[in-house]
Short mmCIF file of C-alpha atoms in Angstrom, two decimals:
data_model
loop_
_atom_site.label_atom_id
_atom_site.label_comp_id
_atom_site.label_asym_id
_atom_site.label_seq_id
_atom_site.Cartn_x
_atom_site.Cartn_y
_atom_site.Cartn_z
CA UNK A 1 121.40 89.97 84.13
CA UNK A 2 118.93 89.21 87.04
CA UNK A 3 120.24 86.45 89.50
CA UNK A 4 118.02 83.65 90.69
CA UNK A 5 119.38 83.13 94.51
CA UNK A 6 119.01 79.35 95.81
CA UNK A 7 121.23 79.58 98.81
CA UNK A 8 119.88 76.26 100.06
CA UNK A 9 121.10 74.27 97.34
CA UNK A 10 124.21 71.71 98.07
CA UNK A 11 121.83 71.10 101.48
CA UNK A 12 118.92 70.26 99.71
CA UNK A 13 118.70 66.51 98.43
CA UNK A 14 115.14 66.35 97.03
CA UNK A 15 114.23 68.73 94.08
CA UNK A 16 112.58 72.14 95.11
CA UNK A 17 109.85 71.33 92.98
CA UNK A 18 108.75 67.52 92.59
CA UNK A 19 104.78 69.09 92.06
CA UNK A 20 106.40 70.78 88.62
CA UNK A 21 108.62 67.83 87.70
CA UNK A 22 106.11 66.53 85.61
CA UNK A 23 105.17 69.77 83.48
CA UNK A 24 107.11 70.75 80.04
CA UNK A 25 110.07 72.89 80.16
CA UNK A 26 109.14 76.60 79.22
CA UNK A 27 111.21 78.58 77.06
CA UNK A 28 113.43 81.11 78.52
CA UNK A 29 113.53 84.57 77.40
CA UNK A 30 117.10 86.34 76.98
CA UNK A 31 116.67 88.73 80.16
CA UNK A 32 117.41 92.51 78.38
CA UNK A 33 120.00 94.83 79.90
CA UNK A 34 117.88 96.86 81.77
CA UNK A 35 117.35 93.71 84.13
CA UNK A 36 120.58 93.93 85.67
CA UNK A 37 121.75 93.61 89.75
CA UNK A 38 124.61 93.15 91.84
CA UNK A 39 125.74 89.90 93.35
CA UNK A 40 125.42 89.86 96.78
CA UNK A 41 129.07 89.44 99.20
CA UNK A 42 128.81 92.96 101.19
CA UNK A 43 129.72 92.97 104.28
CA UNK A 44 126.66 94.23 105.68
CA UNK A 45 124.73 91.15 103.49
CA UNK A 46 126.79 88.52 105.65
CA UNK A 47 125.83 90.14 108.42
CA UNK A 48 122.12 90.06 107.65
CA UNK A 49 122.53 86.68 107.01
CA UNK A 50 124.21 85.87 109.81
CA UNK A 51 121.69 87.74 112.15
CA UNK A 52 118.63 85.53 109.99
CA UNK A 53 120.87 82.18 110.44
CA UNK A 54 121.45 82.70 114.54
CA UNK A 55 117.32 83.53 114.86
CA UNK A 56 116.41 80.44 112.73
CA UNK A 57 114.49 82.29 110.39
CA UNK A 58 113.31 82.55 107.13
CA UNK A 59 113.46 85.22 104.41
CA UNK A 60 111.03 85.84 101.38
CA UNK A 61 114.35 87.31 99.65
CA UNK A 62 116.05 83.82 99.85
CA UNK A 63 113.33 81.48 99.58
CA UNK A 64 111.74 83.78 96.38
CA UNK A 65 114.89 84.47 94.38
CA UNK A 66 114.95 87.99 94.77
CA UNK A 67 117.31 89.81 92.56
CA UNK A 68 117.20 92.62 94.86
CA UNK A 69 118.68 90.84 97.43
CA UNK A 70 122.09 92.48 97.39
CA UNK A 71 121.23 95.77 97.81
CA UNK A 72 118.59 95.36 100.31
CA UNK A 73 120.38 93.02 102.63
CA UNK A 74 123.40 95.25 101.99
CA UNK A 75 120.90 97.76 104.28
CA UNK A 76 120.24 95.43 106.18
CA UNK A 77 116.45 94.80 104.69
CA UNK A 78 115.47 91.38 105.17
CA UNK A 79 111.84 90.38 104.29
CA UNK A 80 110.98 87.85 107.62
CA UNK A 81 109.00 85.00 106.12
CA UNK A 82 106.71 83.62 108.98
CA UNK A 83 105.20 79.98 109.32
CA UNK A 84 108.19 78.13 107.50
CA UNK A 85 109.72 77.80 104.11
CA UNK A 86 106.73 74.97 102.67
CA UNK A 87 103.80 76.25 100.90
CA UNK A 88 100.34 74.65 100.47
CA UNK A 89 100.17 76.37 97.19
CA UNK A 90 102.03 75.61 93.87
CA UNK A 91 101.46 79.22 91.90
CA UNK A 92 103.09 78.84 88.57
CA UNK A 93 105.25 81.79 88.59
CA UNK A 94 106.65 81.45 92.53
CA UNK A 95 110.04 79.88 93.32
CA UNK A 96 108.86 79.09 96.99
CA UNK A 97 109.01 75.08 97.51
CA UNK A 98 105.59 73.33 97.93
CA UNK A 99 104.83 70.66 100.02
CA UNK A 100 103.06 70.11 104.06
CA UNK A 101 104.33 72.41 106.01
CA UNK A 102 105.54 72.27 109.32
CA UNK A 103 103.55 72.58 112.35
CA UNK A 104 103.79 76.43 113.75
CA UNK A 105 106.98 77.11 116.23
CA UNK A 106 105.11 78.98 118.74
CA UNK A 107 109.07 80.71 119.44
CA UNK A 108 108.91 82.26 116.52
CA UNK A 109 107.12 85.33 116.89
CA UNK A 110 109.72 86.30 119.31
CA UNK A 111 112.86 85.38 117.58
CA UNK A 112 111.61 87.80 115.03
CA UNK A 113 111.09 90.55 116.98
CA UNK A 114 115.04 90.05 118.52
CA UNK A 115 116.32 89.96 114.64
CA UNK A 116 114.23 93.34 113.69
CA UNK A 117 116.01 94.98 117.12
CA UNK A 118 119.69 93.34 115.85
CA UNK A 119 118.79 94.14 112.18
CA UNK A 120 118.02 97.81 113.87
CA UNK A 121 114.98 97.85 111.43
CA UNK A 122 113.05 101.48 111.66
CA UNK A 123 110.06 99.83 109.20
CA UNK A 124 109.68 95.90 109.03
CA UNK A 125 107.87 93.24 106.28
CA UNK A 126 106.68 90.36 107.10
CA UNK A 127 104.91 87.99 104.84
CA UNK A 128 104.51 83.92 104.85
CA UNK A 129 103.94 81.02 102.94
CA UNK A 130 100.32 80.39 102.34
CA UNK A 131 99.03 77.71 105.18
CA UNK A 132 95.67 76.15 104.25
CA UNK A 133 96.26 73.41 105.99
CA UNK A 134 95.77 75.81 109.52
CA UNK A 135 91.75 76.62 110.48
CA UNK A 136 92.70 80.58 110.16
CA UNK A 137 95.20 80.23 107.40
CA UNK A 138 98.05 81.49 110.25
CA UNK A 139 96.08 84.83 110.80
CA UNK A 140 96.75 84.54 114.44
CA UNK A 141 100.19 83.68 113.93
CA UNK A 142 100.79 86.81 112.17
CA UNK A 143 99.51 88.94 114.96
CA UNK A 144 101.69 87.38 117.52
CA UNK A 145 104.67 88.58 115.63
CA UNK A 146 103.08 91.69 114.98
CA UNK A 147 102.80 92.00 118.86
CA UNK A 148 105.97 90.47 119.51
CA UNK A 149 107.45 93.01 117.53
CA UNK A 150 106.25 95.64 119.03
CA UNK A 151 106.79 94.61 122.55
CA UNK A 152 110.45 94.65 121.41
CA UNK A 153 110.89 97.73 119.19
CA UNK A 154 108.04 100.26 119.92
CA UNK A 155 109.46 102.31 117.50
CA UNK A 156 109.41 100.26 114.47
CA UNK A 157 106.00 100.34 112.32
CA UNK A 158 104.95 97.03 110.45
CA UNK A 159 103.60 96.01 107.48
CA UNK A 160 102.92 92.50 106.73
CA UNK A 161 102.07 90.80 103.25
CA UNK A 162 99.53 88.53 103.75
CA UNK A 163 97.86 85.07 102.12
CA UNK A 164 94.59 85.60 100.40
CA UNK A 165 93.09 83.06 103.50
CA UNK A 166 90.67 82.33 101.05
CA UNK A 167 87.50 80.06 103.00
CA UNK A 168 89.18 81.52 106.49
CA UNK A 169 86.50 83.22 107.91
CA UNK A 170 87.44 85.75 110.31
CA UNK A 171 91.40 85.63 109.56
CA UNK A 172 91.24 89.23 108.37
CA UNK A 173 89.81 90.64 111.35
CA UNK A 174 92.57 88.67 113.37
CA UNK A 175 95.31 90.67 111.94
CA UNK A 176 93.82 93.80 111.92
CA UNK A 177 93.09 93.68 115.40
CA UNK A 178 96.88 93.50 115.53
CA UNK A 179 96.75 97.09 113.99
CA UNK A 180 99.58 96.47 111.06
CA UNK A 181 100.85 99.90 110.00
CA UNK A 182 100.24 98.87 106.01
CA UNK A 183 98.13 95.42 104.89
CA UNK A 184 100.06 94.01 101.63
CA UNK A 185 97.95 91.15 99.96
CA UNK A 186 99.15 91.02 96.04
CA UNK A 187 96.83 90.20 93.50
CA UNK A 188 99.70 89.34 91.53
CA UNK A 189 98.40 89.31 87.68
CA UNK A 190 94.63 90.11 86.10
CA UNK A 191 91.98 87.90 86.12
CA UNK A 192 92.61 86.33 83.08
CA UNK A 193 95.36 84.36 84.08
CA UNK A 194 94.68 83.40 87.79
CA UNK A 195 93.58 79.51 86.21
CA UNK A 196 97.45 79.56 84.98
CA UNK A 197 98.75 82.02 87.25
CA UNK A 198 97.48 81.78 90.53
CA UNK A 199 95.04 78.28 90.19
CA UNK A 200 94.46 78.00 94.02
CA UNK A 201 93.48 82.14 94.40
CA UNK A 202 90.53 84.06 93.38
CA UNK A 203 90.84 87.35 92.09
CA UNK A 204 87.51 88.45 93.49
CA UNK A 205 88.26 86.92 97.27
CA UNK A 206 91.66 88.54 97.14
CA UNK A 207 90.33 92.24 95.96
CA UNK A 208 87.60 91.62 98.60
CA UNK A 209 90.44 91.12 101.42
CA UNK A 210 92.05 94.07 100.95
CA UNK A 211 88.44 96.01 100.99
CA UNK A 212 87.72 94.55 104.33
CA UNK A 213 91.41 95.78 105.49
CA UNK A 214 90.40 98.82 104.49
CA UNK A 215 87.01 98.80 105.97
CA UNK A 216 88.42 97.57 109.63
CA UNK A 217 90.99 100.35 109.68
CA UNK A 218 89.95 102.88 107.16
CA UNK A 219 92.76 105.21 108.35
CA UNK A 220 95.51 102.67 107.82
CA UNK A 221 97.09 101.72 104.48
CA UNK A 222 96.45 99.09 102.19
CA UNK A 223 98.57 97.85 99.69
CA UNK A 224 98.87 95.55 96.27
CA UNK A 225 101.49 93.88 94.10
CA UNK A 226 101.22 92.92 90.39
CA UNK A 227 103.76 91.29 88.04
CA UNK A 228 103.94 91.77 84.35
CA UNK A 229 105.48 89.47 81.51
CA UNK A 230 103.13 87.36 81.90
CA UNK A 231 100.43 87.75 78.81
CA UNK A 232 98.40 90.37 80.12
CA UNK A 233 97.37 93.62 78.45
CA UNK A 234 97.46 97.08 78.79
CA UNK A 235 93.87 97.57 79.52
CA UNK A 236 93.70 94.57 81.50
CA UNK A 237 96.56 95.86 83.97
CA UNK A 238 94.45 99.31 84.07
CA UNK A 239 91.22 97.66 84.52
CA UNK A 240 93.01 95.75 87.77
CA UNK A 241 94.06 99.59 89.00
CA UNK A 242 90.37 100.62 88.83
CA UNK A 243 89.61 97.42 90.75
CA UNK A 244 92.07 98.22 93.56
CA UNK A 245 91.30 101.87 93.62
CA UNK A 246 87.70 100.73 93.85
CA UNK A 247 89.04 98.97 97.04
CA UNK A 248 90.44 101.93 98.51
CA UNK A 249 94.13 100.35 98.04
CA UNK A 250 96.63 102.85 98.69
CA UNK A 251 99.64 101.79 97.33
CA UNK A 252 100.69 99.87 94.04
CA UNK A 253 103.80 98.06 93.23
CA UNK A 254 104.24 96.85 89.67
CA UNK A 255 107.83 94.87 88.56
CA UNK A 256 108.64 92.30 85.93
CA UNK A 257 107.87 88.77 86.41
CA UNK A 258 111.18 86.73 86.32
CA UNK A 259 110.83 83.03 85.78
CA UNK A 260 112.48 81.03 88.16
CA UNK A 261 113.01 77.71 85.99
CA UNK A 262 112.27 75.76 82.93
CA UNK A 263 109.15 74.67 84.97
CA UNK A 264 107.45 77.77 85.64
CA UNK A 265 105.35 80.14 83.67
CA UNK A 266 107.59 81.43 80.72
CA UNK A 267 108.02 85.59 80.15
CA UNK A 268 105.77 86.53 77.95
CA UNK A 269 107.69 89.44 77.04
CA UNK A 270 109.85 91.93 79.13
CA UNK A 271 107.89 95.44 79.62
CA UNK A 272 110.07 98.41 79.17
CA UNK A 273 111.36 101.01 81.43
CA UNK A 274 109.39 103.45 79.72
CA UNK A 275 106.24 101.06 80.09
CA UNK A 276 106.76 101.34 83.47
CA UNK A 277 106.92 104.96 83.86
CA UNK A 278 103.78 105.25 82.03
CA UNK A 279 101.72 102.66 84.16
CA UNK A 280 103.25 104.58 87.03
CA UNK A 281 101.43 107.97 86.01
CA UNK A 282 98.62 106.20 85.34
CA UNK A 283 98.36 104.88 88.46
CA UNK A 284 99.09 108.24 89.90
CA UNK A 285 96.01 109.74 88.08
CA UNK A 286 93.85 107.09 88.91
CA UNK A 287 94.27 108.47 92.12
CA UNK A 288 96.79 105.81 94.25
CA UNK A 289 98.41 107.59 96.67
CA UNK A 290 102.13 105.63 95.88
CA UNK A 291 103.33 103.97 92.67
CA UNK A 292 106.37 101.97 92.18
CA UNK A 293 106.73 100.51 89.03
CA UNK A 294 109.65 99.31 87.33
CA UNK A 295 111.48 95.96 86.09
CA UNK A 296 112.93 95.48 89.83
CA UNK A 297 110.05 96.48 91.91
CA UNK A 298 108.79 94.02 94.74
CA UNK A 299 106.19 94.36 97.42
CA UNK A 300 108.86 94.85 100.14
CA UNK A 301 111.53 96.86 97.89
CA UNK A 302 112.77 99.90 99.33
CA UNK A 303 109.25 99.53 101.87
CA UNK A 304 111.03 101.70 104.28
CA UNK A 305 111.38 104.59 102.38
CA UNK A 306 108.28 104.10 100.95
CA UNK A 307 106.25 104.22 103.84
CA UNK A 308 107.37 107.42 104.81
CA UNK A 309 106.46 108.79 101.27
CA UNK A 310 102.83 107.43 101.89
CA UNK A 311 102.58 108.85 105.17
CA UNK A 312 103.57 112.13 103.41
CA UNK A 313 101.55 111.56 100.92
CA UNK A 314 98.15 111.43 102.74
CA UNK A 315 99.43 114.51 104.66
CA UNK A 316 99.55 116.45 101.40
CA UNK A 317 96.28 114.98 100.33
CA UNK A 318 94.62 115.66 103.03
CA UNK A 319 95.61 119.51 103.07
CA UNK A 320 94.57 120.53 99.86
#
């Protein structure tokens, strides 16, 4: 079984989230036995949490639920979430609190390039909370950790998982200029469901984000996320492919949507293993140049590795 992580809980005394309080509770799908991880209690994971604790950071891993958590922070993988723990957003399927955030801790692009060096990090992730309240949605806080960084550790590349900063003009071209080694922005589900899903995006302004990413750095990478389990199709999840191909995205990951609580979206269904493998070589022949798809994938699983297979990737392609 899949294991929700709240490590925050006995010091929290209001509810995560009072802006879902008021909605029905969903039903809750018995997870199958495919969907199955370790609990975390490594060594190595206390140590990545202690190195996260003594920086005063926050981690996507902890503040998302991820059931991956174990293994990655085992390897000491930790997913740096910049800007603060508080979203501006409430998306239906996202265990991330919602609320005003914080203002910006101008220390904090440092303190994150010290954790990569401790955490000895070849290949880092950074991503944030979405920040509407901010005139350019944080875009210029996310390249002073991306120079931060690599002030510190020369050596390690960067990708960063951005906000849509939808009605931000000019926040793309602020990271960018930062020169990320991959730009993540995750369109998350089709565009069916965004009113459910995803009521404060727009499909079109997201796919349009990673274009420009693409178009300001056409030799970098781009890269998207979707979940499934939510009610899409098939040919809806296909038709999303051709979108991001259209976009010259490099990279999908696809995993299964797991519902937080009784107060987010409810699991549709759970897609297969074998489901997965065959959206996988369809993505392949649509012409992506990496696929990971299964029930655990997440935008920042097993990145490291990953990125190396891209980079190999467009070497190969580019020799034929």
């Amino acid at each position: 079984m899949a294991i929700v992580i709240d490590q925050d809980t006995k010091e929290r005394q209001a509810p995560r989230h009072p802006e879902k309080a008021h909605r029905p509770d969903t039903a809750l799908l018995r997870k199958p036995g495919w969907i199955r991880v370790k609990a975390p209690g490594s060594r190595e994971y206390q140590e990545t949490r202690n190195i996260v604790r003594a920086h005063g950071l926050h981690t996507v891993c902890e503040e998302a639920g991820c059931p991956n958590i174990g293994e990655c922070w085992t390897h000491r993988h930790a997913t740096m979430m910049i800007m603060g723990d508080t979203c501006t957003r409430a998306c239906a399927f996202c265990n991330v609190k919602t609320g005003l955030p914080a203002p910006l801790d101008a220390g904090e692009p440092e303190r994150v390039a010290e954790a990569t060096s401790q955490l000895g990090l070849k290949h880092i992730v950074i991503t944030s909370v979405d920040r509407d309240d901010l005139p350019d949605g944080g875009a210029a806080h996310f390249a002073q950790v991306i120079r931060a960084i690599r002030r510190v550790n020369p050596g390690t590349t960067i990708e960063v998982l951005t906000p849509d900063f939808l009605r931000k003009p000019g926040a793309i071209e602020i990271v960018m200029d930062a020169a990320p080694d991959v730009f993540n922005h995750n369109l998350e589900t089709v565009p069916r469901l965004y009113l459910s899903v995803r009521p404060g995006a727009r499909y079109y302004a997201s796919l349009r984000l990673l274009e420009r990413a693409k178009e300001i750095a056409p030799t970098g990478f781009t890269k998207s996320g979707l979940m499934v389990g939510l009610g899409e199709s098939r040919e809806e999840v296909m038709q999303v492919m051709d979108d991001l191909r259209a976009a010259g995205v490099d990279f999908l990951t696809v995993g299964q949507y797991l519902q937080p609580s009784r107060k987010h979206a409810a699991v549709a269904r759970f897609w297969t293993p074998e489901e997965f493998q065959a959206l996988e070589q369809i993505a392949r022949a649509k012409g992506f140049l990496m696929v990971s798809a299964s029930p655990l994938t997440r935008s920042s699983y097993h990145a490291d590795r990953d990125f190396a297979a891209l980079k190999s990737a467009r070497a190969t392609s580019a020799g034929r």
